[in-house]
mmCIF file of C-alpha atoms and ligand atoms in Angstrom:
data_model
loop_
_atom_site.group_PDB
_atom_site.id
_atom_site.type_symbol
_atom_site.label_atom_id
_atom_site.label_comp_id
_atom_site.label_asym_id
_atom_site.label_seq_id
_atom_site.Cartn_x
_atom_site.Cartn_y
_atom_site.Cartn_z
ATOM 1 C CA MET M 1049 18.312 7.754 -6.483
ATOM 2 C CA THR M 1050 18.864 11.056 -4.845
ATOM 3 C CA THR M 1051 22.608 12.468 -4.385
ATOM 4 C CA THR M 1052 21.730 14.712 -1.510
ATOM 5 C CA ASP M 1053 20.109 14.536 1.865
ATOM 6 C CA GLU M 1054 16.851 16.121 0.484
ATOM 7 C CA THR M 1055 14.009 13.682 0.548
ATOM 8 C CA ALA M 1056 10.454 13.889 -1.380
ATOM 9 C CA THR M 1057 8.006 15.039 1.325
ATOM 10 C CA ALA M 1058 4.007 15.821 1.054
ATOM 11 C CA ALA M 1059 4.524 19.270 1.933
ATOM 12 C CA ALA M 1060 7.267 19.570 -0.926
ATOM 13 C CA SER M 1061 5.284 18.044 -3.655
ATOM 14 C CA GLY M 1062 1.864 19.558 -2.063
ATOM 15 C CA ALA M 1063 3.225 22.959 -2.378
ATOM 16 C CA SER M 1064 4.520 22.434 -5.456
ATOM 17 C CA ALA M 1065 1.304 21.156 -6.844
ATOM 18 C CA THR M 1066 -0.106 24.308 -5.369
ATOM 19 C CA ASP M 1067 2.386 26.616 -7.240
ATOM 20 C CA ARG M 1068 1.806 24.899 -10.259
ATOM 21 C CA PHE M 1069 -2.085 25.474 -10.297
ATOM 22 C CA ARG M 1070 -1.795 28.739 -9.634
ATOM 23 C CA THR M 1071 0.489 29.405 -12.726
ATOM 24 C CA ASP M 1072 -2.606 27.919 -14.810
ATOM 25 C CA LYS M 1073 -4.158 31.202 -15.247
ATOM 26 C CA SER M 1074 -7.333 29.955 -16.802
ATOM 27 C CA ALA M 1075 -7.921 27.225 -14.229
ATOM 28 C CA TYR M 1076 -6.988 29.514 -11.148
ATOM 29 C CA ASP M 1077 -9.002 32.363 -12.355
ATOM 30 C CA ALA M 1078 -12.253 30.510 -13.606
ATOM 31 C CA VAL M 1079 -14.049 31.364 -10.469
ATOM 32 C CA LYS M 1080 -14.783 34.863 -11.623
ATOM 33 C CA ASP M 1081 -16.678 33.376 -14.626
ATOM 34 C CA VAL M 1082 -19.152 31.358 -12.314
ATOM 35 C CA PRO M 1083 -22.818 33.148 -12.399
ATOM 36 C CA GLU M 1084 -24.067 34.066 -8.855
ATOM 37 C CA GLU M 1085 -26.970 31.633 -9.542
ATOM 38 C CA ARG M 1086 -24.477 28.774 -9.862
ATOM 39 C CA VAL M 1087 -22.663 29.884 -6.573
ATOM 40 C CA ASP M 1088 -25.898 30.098 -4.501
ATOM 41 C CA LEU M 1089 -27.017 26.756 -5.779
ATOM 42 C CA LEU M 1090 -23.847 24.812 -5.288
ATOM 43 C CA ALA M 1091 -22.900 26.055 -2.123
ATOM 44 C CA ARG M 1092 -26.334 26.020 -0.717
ATOM 45 C CA GLU M 1093 -26.479 22.356 -1.594
ATOM 46 C CA VAL M 1094 -22.857 21.633 -0.417
ATOM 47 C CA LEU M 1095 -23.547 23.149 3.045
ATOM 48 C CA ASN M 1096 -27.208 21.335 3.274
ATOM 49 C CA SER M 1097 -25.317 17.759 2.545
ATOM 50 C CA ILE M 1098 -23.015 18.993 5.401
ATOM 51 C CA TYR M 1099 -25.951 19.776 7.565
ATOM 52 C CA ASP M 1100 -27.542 16.784 6.701
ATOM 53 C CA THR M 1101 -24.309 14.513 7.841
ATOM 54 C CA ILE M 1102 -24.169 16.660 11.152
ATOM 55 C CA ARG M 1103 -27.651 15.595 11.997
ATOM 56 C CA ARG M 1104 -27.973 12.246 11.009
ATOM 57 C CA HIS M 1105 -24.351 11.298 12.892
ATOM 58 C CA LYS M 1106 -24.730 13.831 15.916
ATOM 59 C CA VAL M 1107 -21.243 15.339 15.125
ATOM 60 C CA THR M 1108 -19.630 16.574 18.387
ATOM 61 C CA TYR M 1109 -17.599 19.675 18.998
ATOM 62 C CA ASP M 1110 -14.564 17.963 19.181
ATOM 63 C CA GLU M 1111 -15.282 16.384 15.707
ATOM 64 C CA TYR M 1112 -16.021 19.780 14.420
ATOM 65 C CA ASN M 1113 -12.793 21.145 16.053
ATOM 66 C CA ALA M 1114 -10.575 18.235 14.504
ATOM 67 C CA LEU M 1115 -12.124 19.139 11.250
ATOM 68 C CA LYS M 1116 -11.235 22.812 11.231
ATOM 69 C CA ALA M 1117 -7.493 21.843 12.612
ATOM 70 C CA TRP M 1118 -7.452 19.540 9.828
ATOM 71 C CA LEU M 1119 -8.807 22.009 6.973
ATOM 72 C CA ILE M 1120 -6.093 24.666 8.257
ATOM 73 C CA SER M 1121 -3.317 22.106 7.621
ATOM 74 C CA VAL M 1122 -4.506 21.037 4.238
ATOM 75 C CA GLY M 1123 -4.017 24.861 3.112
ATOM 76 C CA GLU M 1124 -0.757 25.171 5.206
ATOM 77 C CA ASP M 1125 0.687 21.843 3.729
ATOM 78 C CA GLY M 1126 -0.549 23.117 0.088
ATOM 79 C CA GLU M 1127 -2.196 19.849 -0.390
ATOM 80 C CA TRP M 1128 -5.502 21.261 -1.740
ATOM 81 C CA PRO M 1129 -4.717 19.987 -5.254
ATOM 82 C CA LEU M 1130 -3.743 16.660 -3.953
ATOM 83 C CA PHE M 1131 -7.161 16.320 -1.531
ATOM 84 C CA LEU M 1132 -9.134 17.767 -4.409
ATOM 85 C CA ASP M 1133 -7.650 15.448 -7.395
ATOM 86 C CA VAL M 1134 -7.838 12.056 -5.497
ATOM 87 C CA TRP M 1135 -11.267 12.425 -3.726
ATOM 88 C CA VAL M 1136 -13.373 14.677 -5.694
ATOM 89 C CA GLU M 1137 -12.285 15.204 -9.509
ATOM 90 C CA HIS M 1138 -12.985 11.648 -10.685
ATOM 91 C CA VAL M 1139 -16.844 12.715 -10.529
ATOM 92 C CA VAL M 1140 -16.236 15.956 -12.341
ATOM 93 C CA GLU M 1141 -14.444 14.276 -14.992
ATOM 94 C CA GLU M 1142 -17.259 11.543 -15.039
ATOM 95 C CA VAL M 1143 -19.693 14.609 -15.897
ATOM 96 C CA ALA M 1144 -17.476 16.309 -18.248
ATOM 97 C CA THR M 1145 -16.978 13.763 -20.691
ATOM 98 C CA ASP M 1146 -20.243 11.649 -20.189
ATOM 99 C CA HIS M 1147 -21.103 12.822 -23.988
ATOM 100 C CA ARG M 1148 -18.090 11.171 -25.263
ATOM 101 C CA LYS M 1149 -18.272 8.384 -28.074
ATOM 102 C CA GLY M 1150 -14.265 7.860 -28.526
ATOM 103 C CA ASN M 1151 -12.116 6.827 -25.850
ATOM 104 C CA LYS M 1152 -12.920 7.241 -21.968
ATOM 105 C CA GLY M 1153 -10.714 9.620 -20.120
ATOM 106 C CA THR M 1154 -9.776 9.766 -16.351
ATOM 107 C CA ILE M 1155 -8.779 12.540 -14.180
ATOM 108 C CA GLU M 1156 -5.860 14.740 -14.810
ATOM 109 C CA GLY M 1157 -4.333 14.714 -11.249
ATOM 110 C CA PRO M 1158 -2.054 17.387 -9.715
ATOM 111 C CA TYR M 1159 1.115 16.444 -11.563
ATOM 112 C CA TYR M 1160 0.812 17.774 -15.049
ATOM 113 C CA VAL M 1161 2.986 20.232 -16.560
ATOM 114 C CA PRO M 1162 1.952 21.692 -19.758
ATOM 115 C CA ASN M 1163 4.756 22.129 -22.726
ATOM 116 C CA ALA M 1164 6.585 19.331 -22.355
ATOM 117 C CA PRO M 1165 9.629 19.082 -24.798
ATOM 118 C CA ASP M 1166 9.266 16.891 -27.812
ATOM 119 C CA ALA M 1167 10.502 13.377 -27.422
ATOM 120 C CA VAL M 1168 13.727 12.386 -29.493
ATOM 121 C CA ASP M 1169 13.691 9.093 -31.470
ATOM 122 C CA ASN M 1170 10.145 8.599 -29.824
ATOM 123 C CA THR M 1171 11.733 8.203 -26.343
ATOM 124 C CA ILE M 1172 10.975 9.986 -23.061
ATOM 125 C CA PRO M 1173 13.847 11.651 -21.465
ATOM 126 C CA MET M 1174 15.268 9.487 -18.753
ATOM 127 C CA ARG M 1175 18.457 9.000 -16.492
ATOM 128 C CA ASP M 1176 21.226 6.998 -17.648
ATOM 129 C CA ASP M 1177 20.257 4.475 -14.768
ATOM 130 C CA GLU M 1178 16.659 4.886 -14.781
ATOM 131 C CA PRO M 1179 15.189 1.891 -12.874
ATOM 132 C CA GLY M 1180 12.340 -0.010 -14.235
ATOM 133 C CA THR M 1181 10.976 -2.229 -16.864
ATOM 134 C CA PRO M 1182 11.410 -0.697 -20.243
ATOM 135 C CA LEU M 1183 8.083 -0.214 -22.131
ATOM 136 C CA LEU M 1184 7.519 0.170 -26.066
ATOM 137 C CA TRP M 1185 4.195 1.614 -26.567
ATOM 138 C CA THR M 1186 2.527 1.602 -30.178
ATOM 139 C CA GLY M 1187 -0.764 2.780 -31.261
ATOM 140 C CA THR M 1188 -2.880 5.100 -33.555
ATOM 141 C CA ILE M 1189 -4.866 8.052 -32.775
ATOM 142 C CA THR M 1190 -8.066 7.884 -35.147
ATOM 143 C CA SER M 1191 -11.383 10.154 -34.880
ATOM 144 C CA VAL M 1192 -14.482 8.384 -34.006
ATOM 145 C CA ASP M 1193 -15.419 7.561 -37.601
ATOM 146 C CA GLY M 1194 -12.148 5.663 -38.064
ATOM 147 C CA THR M 1195 -10.094 8.728 -39.837
ATOM 148 C CA PRO M 1196 -6.550 8.263 -39.170
ATOM 149 C CA LEU M 1197 -5.455 11.655 -37.583
ATOM 150 C CA PRO M 1198 -2.032 12.835 -38.817
ATOM 151 C CA GLU M 1199 -1.629 15.863 -36.413
ATOM 152 C CA GLY M 1200 -2.194 13.990 -33.375
ATOM 153 C CA LYS M 1201 -0.160 14.623 -30.281
ATOM 154 C CA ILE M 1202 0.110 12.658 -26.913
ATOM 155 C CA GLU M 1203 1.522 14.590 -23.976
ATOM 156 C CA LEU M 1204 2.915 11.533 -21.483
ATOM 157 C CA TRP M 1205 3.889 12.066 -18.057
ATOM 158 C CA HIS M 1206 4.556 9.430 -15.057
ATOM 159 C CA ALA M 1207 5.840 8.550 -11.958
ATOM 160 C CA ASP M 1208 9.450 6.990 -11.690
ATOM 161 C CA ASP M 1209 10.435 3.351 -10.171
ATOM 162 C CA ASP M 1210 10.145 5.285 -7.123
ATOM 163 C CA GLY M 1211 6.615 6.536 -7.388
ATOM 164 C CA LEU M 1212 7.835 10.115 -7.852
ATOM 165 C CA TYR M 1213 7.106 12.780 -10.394
ATOM 166 C CA SER M 1214 9.730 15.283 -11.841
ATOM 167 C CA GLN M 1215 9.104 18.760 -10.738
ATOM 168 C CA PHE M 1216 7.287 17.752 -7.596
ATOM 169 C CA ALA M 1217 10.186 15.367 -5.913
ATOM 170 C CA PRO M 1218 13.510 16.925 -5.494
ATOM 171 C CA ASN M 1219 16.912 15.486 -7.330
ATOM 172 C CA ILE M 1220 15.031 14.699 -10.488
ATOM 173 C CA PRO M 1221 16.081 16.217 -13.781
ATOM 174 C CA GLU M 1222 13.194 18.865 -15.032
ATOM 175 C CA TRP M 1223 11.357 16.882 -18.027
ATOM 176 C CA ASN M 1224 12.437 13.289 -16.506
ATOM 177 C CA LEU M 1225 9.623 11.031 -17.761
ATOM 178 C CA ARG M 1226 7.580 13.811 -19.481
ATOM 179 C CA ALA M 1227 7.477 14.326 -23.042
ATOM 180 C CA THR M 1228 5.265 15.096 -26.161
ATOM 181 C CA PHE M 1229 5.018 12.712 -28.826
ATOM 182 C CA HIS M 1230 3.461 13.187 -32.428
ATOM 183 C CA THR M 1231 1.727 10.796 -34.856
ATOM 184 C CA ASP M 1232 2.865 10.211 -38.400
ATOM 185 C CA ALA M 1233 1.328 10.574 -41.842
ATOM 186 C CA ASP M 1234 -0.879 7.369 -40.844
ATOM 187 C CA GLY M 1235 -1.942 8.581 -37.450
ATOM 188 C CA LYS M 1236 0.646 5.963 -35.716
ATOM 189 C CA PHE M 1237 2.663 6.818 -32.719
ATOM 190 C CA GLU M 1238 5.549 4.620 -31.008
ATOM 191 C CA ILE M 1239 6.643 5.640 -27.502
ATOM 192 C CA HIS M 1240 9.812 4.446 -25.772
ATOM 193 C CA THR M 1241 9.439 4.705 -21.704
ATOM 194 C CA MET M 1242 9.856 2.990 -18.250
ATOM 195 C CA GLN M 1243 6.967 1.006 -16.853
ATOM 196 C CA PRO M 1244 5.998 3.151 -13.518
ATOM 197 C CA ALA M 1245 6.044 1.455 -10.461
ATOM 198 C CA PRO M 1246 2.191 1.843 -7.840
ATOM 199 C CA TYR M 1247 2.145 4.686 -6.446
ATOM 200 C CA GLN M 1248 1.483 5.993 -2.940
ATOM 201 C CA ILE M 1249 0.101 9.329 -2.412
ATOM 202 C CA PRO M 1250 1.981 11.248 -0.066
ATOM 203 C CA THR M 1251 1.584 9.977 3.357
ATOM 204 C CA ASP M 1252 3.532 12.457 5.815
ATOM 205 C CA GLY M 1253 0.970 15.464 4.890
ATOM 206 C CA SER M 1254 -2.803 16.324 5.713
ATOM 207 C CA CYS M 1255 -4.112 14.077 3.288
ATOM 208 C CA GLY M 1256 -2.239 11.346 5.019
ATOM 209 C CA LYS M 1257 -3.520 12.073 8.165
ATOM 210 C CA LEU M 1258 -7.011 11.989 7.053
ATOM 211 C CA ILE M 1259 -6.183 8.248 5.247
ATOM 212 C CA ALA M 1260 -4.594 7.028 8.893
ATOM 213 C CA ALA M 1261 -7.278 8.541 10.862
ATOM 214 C CA ALA M 1262 -10.041 6.822 8.661
ATOM 215 C CA GLY M 1263 -8.076 3.354 8.400
ATOM 216 C CA TRP M 1264 -7.896 4.019 4.315
ATOM 217 C CA HIS M 1265 -5.162 3.115 2.302
ATOM 218 C CA ALA M 1266 -3.156 5.795 0.356
ATOM 219 C CA TRP M 1267 -2.479 3.707 -3.008
ATOM 220 C CA ARG M 1268 -2.970 4.057 -6.772
ATOM 221 C CA PRO M 1269 -2.132 1.515 -9.281
ATOM 222 C CA ALA M 1270 0.601 2.010 -11.342
ATOM 223 C CA HIS M 1271 -0.219 4.332 -14.156
ATOM 224 C CA LEU M 1272 1.102 6.323 -17.347
ATOM 225 C CA HIS M 1273 -0.814 10.023 -17.725
ATOM 226 C CA VAL M 1274 -1.483 11.265 -21.147
ATOM 227 C CA LYS M 1275 -3.108 14.175 -22.718
ATOM 228 C CA VAL M 1276 -4.103 13.292 -26.353
ATOM 229 C CA SER M 1277 -5.227 15.973 -28.783
ATOM 230 C CA ALA M 1278 -5.428 16.967 -32.524
ATOM 231 C CA PRO M 1279 -6.796 19.820 -34.212
ATOM 232 C CA GLY M 1280 -10.403 19.878 -34.459
ATOM 233 C CA HIS M 1281 -10.858 17.250 -31.781
ATOM 234 C CA GLU M 1282 -11.755 17.302 -27.731
ATOM 235 C CA LEU M 1283 -8.663 17.049 -25.640
ATOM 236 C CA LEU M 1284 -8.688 13.484 -23.972
ATOM 237 C CA THR M 1285 -6.868 13.352 -20.798
ATOM 238 C CA ALA M 1286 -6.332 9.904 -19.462
ATOM 239 C CA GLN M 1287 -4.352 7.234 -17.494
ATOM 240 C CA LEU M 1288 -3.252 3.945 -18.508
ATOM 241 C CA TYR M 1289 -3.088 0.945 -16.057
ATOM 242 C CA PHE M 1290 -1.410 -2.315 -15.895
ATOM 243 C CA PRO M 1291 -3.289 -5.852 -15.521
ATOM 244 C CA GLY M 1292 -2.845 -7.480 -12.186
ATOM 245 C CA ASP M 1293 -1.972 -4.498 -9.937
ATOM 246 C CA PRO M 1294 -3.632 -5.075 -6.694
ATOM 247 C CA HIS M 1295 -4.907 -1.390 -6.425
ATOM 248 C CA ASN M 1296 -6.781 -1.422 -10.055
ATOM 249 C CA ASP M 1297 -10.100 -2.442 -7.925
ATOM 250 C CA ASP M 1298 -9.428 0.153 -4.861
ATOM 251 C CA ASP M 1299 -7.863 2.958 -6.469
ATOM 252 C CA ILE M 1300 -7.682 5.722 -3.793
ATOM 253 C CA ALA M 1301 -8.501 8.341 -6.581
ATOM 254 C CA ASP M 1302 -11.325 6.020 -7.829
ATOM 255 C CA ALA M 1303 -9.862 6.753 -11.545
ATOM 256 C CA VAL M 1304 -9.706 3.060 -13.014
ATOM 257 C CA LYS M 1305 -12.035 2.318 -15.822
ATOM 258 C CA PRO M 1306 -11.784 -1.489 -17.377
ATOM 259 C CA GLU M 1307 -11.151 0.622 -20.873
ATOM 260 C CA LEU M 1308 -7.977 1.838 -19.437
ATOM 261 C CA ILE M 1309 -6.053 -1.178 -18.570
ATOM 262 C CA LEU M 1310 -3.390 -1.870 -20.822
ATOM 263 C CA ASP M 1311 -2.370 -5.734 -22.273
ATOM 264 C CA PRO M 1312 1.577 -5.677 -22.071
ATOM 265 C CA LYS M 1313 3.367 -8.774 -23.476
ATOM 266 C CA PRO M 1314 6.794 -9.615 -22.624
ATOM 267 C CA SER M 1315 9.495 -8.713 -25.100
ATOM 268 C CA GLY M 1316 13.366 -9.175 -24.410
ATOM 269 C CA ASP M 1317 14.080 -7.077 -21.246
ATOM 270 C CA GLY M 1318 10.891 -5.162 -21.152
ATOM 271 C CA VAL M 1319 7.266 -5.385 -22.391
ATOM 272 C CA THR M 1320 5.500 -4.098 -25.466
ATOM 273 C CA VAL M 1321 1.844 -2.572 -25.808
ATOM 274 C CA ASP M 1322 -0.448 -1.629 -28.509
ATOM 275 C CA TYR M 1323 -3.150 0.882 -26.988
ATOM 276 C CA SER M 1324 -4.778 3.194 -29.506
ATOM 277 C CA PHE M 1325 -6.987 6.523 -29.123
ATOM 278 C CA VAL M 1326 -10.212 7.561 -30.444
ATOM 279 C CA LEU M 1327 -10.731 11.098 -30.304
ATOM 280 C CA ASP M 1328 -14.285 12.683 -30.385
ATOM 281 C CA PRO M 1329 -14.687 15.762 -33.244
ATOM 282 C CA GLU M 1330 -15.266 19.318 -31.385
ATOM 283 C CA ALA M 1331 -18.912 20.045 -31.377
HETATM 284 C C1 DHB P 1089 -2.390 12.173 -7.068
HETATM 285 C C2 DHB P 1089 -1.380 11.609 -7.821
HETATM 286 C C3 DHB P 1089 -1.442 11.093 -8.696
HETATM 287 O O1 DHB P 1089 -0.122 10.859 -9.500
HETATM 288 C C4 DHB P 1089 -2.586 11.054 -9.447
HETATM 289 O O2 DHB P 1089 -2.353 10.574 -10.687
HETATM 290 C C5 DHB P 1089 -3.720 11.505 -8.797
HETATM 291 C C6 DHB P 1089 -3.726 11.949 -7.879
HETATM 292 C C7 DHB P 1089 -2.333 12.757 -5.835
HETATM 293 O O3 DHB P 1089 -1.487 12.627 -5.288
HETATM 294 O O4 DHB P 1089 -3.431 13.472 -5.279
HETATM 295 FE FE1 FE P 1090 -0.356 9.839 -11.103
#
């Protein structure tokens, strides 16, 4: 796929994910707005759970120093976004969206880029020889009361057939497999893209070292990322998965929910899928 010697590395995609997060001003600066009592409470409780673990398992100086060295390398590799989005974000998402009556969402992950251009002819930008299985996806965006939402918007981004994301791996056109789609007057949408492949989080950086040292695996099931929105409604961040993927049951990021698994049907040289979204009105 690549035409030069440059290859995707964890350090490169980790550093891109860190840079991307830093450009997201509202998220990066949010810490200024956390009240002192919350910082005091949360920092103390997190530290207390670390003390509990150390006491319970009689953590040694070797283990403490291994942790220190590893934490330093996570920062050097720019892998904090990867680490947090794989092992922490799913619980933050669960708590943040607990009140919803509409669609279940799931984690955003580290590879979202805002303001993807509008799709042309309902088709995501892709290379002439883009590998993979063509996917035609149709559906409707409605409000929880069933009203179709004609001003609905779907931002779609996903990995290619090699499990790589544009703007985070080298030698891929800037907006490859990233686009914004809009609903029609009846709230319906149509999306032409490629079915993504199962994805391994980068294994050659610090997160990979932890995975290897603990004897875990690095796989996420194949997934499509979406942000679904409409005026007056809560933004839905979700991922859609494919039935039969061996990692739907042991996703390293724990982000699969049964409601997010698609039901694709073979069609010509590809697959078609019908999947709709229900959005909660803003409170
Ligand atoms: C990571 C990558 C993803 O594509 C995703 O959806 C979640 C996490 C990661 O590498 O951290
Ligand atoms: Fe992803």
